[in-house]
XYZ file of C-alpha atoms in Angstrom:
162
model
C 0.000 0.000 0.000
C 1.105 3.452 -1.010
C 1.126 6.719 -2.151
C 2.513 7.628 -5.820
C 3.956 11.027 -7.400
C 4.873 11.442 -10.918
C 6.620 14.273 -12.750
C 6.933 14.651 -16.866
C 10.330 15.326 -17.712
C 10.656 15.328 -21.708
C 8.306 13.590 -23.951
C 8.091 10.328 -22.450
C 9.843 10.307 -20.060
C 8.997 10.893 -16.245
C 10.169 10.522 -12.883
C 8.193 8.896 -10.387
C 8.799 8.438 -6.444
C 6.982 6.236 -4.222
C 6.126 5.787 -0.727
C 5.150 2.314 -0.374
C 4.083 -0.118 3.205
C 5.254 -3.605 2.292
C 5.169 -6.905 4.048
C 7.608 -9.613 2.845
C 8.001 -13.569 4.061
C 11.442 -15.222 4.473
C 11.942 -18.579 5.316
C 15.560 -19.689 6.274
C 17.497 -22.790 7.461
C 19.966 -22.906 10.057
C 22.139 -26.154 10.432
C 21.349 -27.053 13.874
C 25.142 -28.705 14.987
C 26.275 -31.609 17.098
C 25.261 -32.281 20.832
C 28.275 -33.512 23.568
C 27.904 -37.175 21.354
C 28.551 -35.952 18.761
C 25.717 -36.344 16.924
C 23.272 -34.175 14.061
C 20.337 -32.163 16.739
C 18.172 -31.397 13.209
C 17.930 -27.704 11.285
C 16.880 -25.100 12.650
C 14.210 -23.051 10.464
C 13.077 -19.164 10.690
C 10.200 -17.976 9.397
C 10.609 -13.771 9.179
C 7.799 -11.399 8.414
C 9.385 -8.158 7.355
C 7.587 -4.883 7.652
C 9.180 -1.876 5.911
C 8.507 1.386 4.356
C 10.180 2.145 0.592
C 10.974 4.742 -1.551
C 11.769 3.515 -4.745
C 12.831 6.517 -7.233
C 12.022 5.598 -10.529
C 12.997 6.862 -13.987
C 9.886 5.560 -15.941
C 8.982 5.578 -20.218
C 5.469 5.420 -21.664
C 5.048 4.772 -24.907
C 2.016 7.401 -26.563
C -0.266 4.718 -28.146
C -3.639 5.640 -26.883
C -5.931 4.575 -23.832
C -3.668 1.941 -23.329
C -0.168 3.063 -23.201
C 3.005 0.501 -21.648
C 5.675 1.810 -19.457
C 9.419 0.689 -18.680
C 10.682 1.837 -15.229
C 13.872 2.000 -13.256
C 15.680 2.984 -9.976
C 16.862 2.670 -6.534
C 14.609 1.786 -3.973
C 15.380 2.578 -0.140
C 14.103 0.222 2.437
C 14.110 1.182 6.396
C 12.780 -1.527 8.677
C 10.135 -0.843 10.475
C 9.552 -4.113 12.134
C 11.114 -7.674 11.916
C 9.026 -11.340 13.390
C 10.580 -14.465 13.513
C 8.863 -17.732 14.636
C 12.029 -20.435 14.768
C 10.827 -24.050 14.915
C 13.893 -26.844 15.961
C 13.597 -30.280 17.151
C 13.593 -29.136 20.846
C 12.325 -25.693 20.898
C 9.224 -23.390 19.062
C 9.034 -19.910 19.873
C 8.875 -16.108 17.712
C 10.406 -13.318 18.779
C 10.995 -9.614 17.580
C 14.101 -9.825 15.109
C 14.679 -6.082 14.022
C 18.029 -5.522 15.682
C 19.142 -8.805 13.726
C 18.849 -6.945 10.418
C 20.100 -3.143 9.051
C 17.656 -0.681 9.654
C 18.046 0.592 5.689
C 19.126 -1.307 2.975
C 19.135 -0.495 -1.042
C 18.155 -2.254 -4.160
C 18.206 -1.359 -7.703
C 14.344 -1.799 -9.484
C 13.501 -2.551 -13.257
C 9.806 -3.205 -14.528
C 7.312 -2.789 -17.213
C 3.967 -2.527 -17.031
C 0.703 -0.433 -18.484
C -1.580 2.007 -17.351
C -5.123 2.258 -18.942
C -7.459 5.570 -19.253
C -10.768 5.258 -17.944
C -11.725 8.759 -17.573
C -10.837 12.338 -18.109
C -6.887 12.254 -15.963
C -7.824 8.670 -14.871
C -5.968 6.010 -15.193
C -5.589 1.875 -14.044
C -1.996 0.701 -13.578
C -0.216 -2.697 -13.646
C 3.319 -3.622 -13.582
C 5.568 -6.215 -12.872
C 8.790 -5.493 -11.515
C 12.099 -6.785 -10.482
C 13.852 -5.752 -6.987
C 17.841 -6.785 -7.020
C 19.543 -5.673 -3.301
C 22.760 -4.258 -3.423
C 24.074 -5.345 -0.374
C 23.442 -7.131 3.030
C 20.530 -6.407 4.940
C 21.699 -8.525 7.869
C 23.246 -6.582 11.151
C 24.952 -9.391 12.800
C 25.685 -13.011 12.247
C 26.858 -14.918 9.368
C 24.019 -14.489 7.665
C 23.968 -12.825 4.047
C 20.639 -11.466 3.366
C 20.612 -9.758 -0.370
C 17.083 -9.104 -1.389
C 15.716 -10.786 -4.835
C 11.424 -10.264 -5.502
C 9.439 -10.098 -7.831
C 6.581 -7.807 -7.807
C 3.233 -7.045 -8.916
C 1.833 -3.895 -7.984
C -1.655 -2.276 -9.535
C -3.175 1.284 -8.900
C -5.034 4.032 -9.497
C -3.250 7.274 -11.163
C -4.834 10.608 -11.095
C -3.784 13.572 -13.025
C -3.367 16.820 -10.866
């Protein structure tokens, strides 16, 4: 969920920055060592539920064909944490617990998409694209753990001309 500004630059071409609520799921895996014996305890698993809030800025072409006119996009996108759950699950123990200082409070990642946006009214338009979201470094604050972000993304809206 979010909130959407666009500018026209030149023909074409725009720029377009976002302020966007999102929720992602991770699942990781955690080899779960040896006991005194010697011998394998069983993984470890995490599952993390993410809360941040993004700011992608985006340099974004539409193609002039009409009602329906498709649109290539691309920029950085800021993340800052807002909120990290995980619920761990091992052979001897279940439990969640709040995970935010386990991970950077901000953390970057380049964005490319393509999508359309459809007129249906006077300034008003539908939009749908697809889009890819490629961190550019780890998001992880402590551990061994190497978190670099890779999503795909779907996002749809409503644009209205000011």
């Amino acid at each position: 969920a979010g909130l959407s500004a666009e500018g026209a630059w030149y023909k074409g071409l725009s720029v377009q920055g976002e302020l966007l609520y999102v929720r992602q799921e991770a699942k990781n895996t955690y080899w779960g060592g040896t006991n005194d014996n010697g011998n394998y305890q069983g993984d470890v698993s995490a599952d993390y539920a993410f809360e941040t809030l993004e700011i992608p800025l985006l340099v974004k072409y539409t193609f002039a064909t009409g009602k329906l006119s498709p649109f290539v996009l691309a920029g950085l996108n800021t993340s800052i944490s807002l909120n990290v759950d995980s619920k761990t699950e091992d052979p001897r123990y279940t439990g969640s617990e709040d995970a935010t200082d386990q991970f950077a409070k901000y953390w970057f990642s380049l964005e490319v998409g393509a999508g359309a946006q459809l007129e249906v009214g006077n300034g008003v338009f539908l939009t749908l694209d697809g889009r890819y979201v490629h961190g550019l470094g780890n998001s992880a604050a402590q551990g061994g753990d190497d978190w670099k972000w890779r999503d795909l993304r779907v996002l749809g809206g409503l644009k209205v001309r000011m």
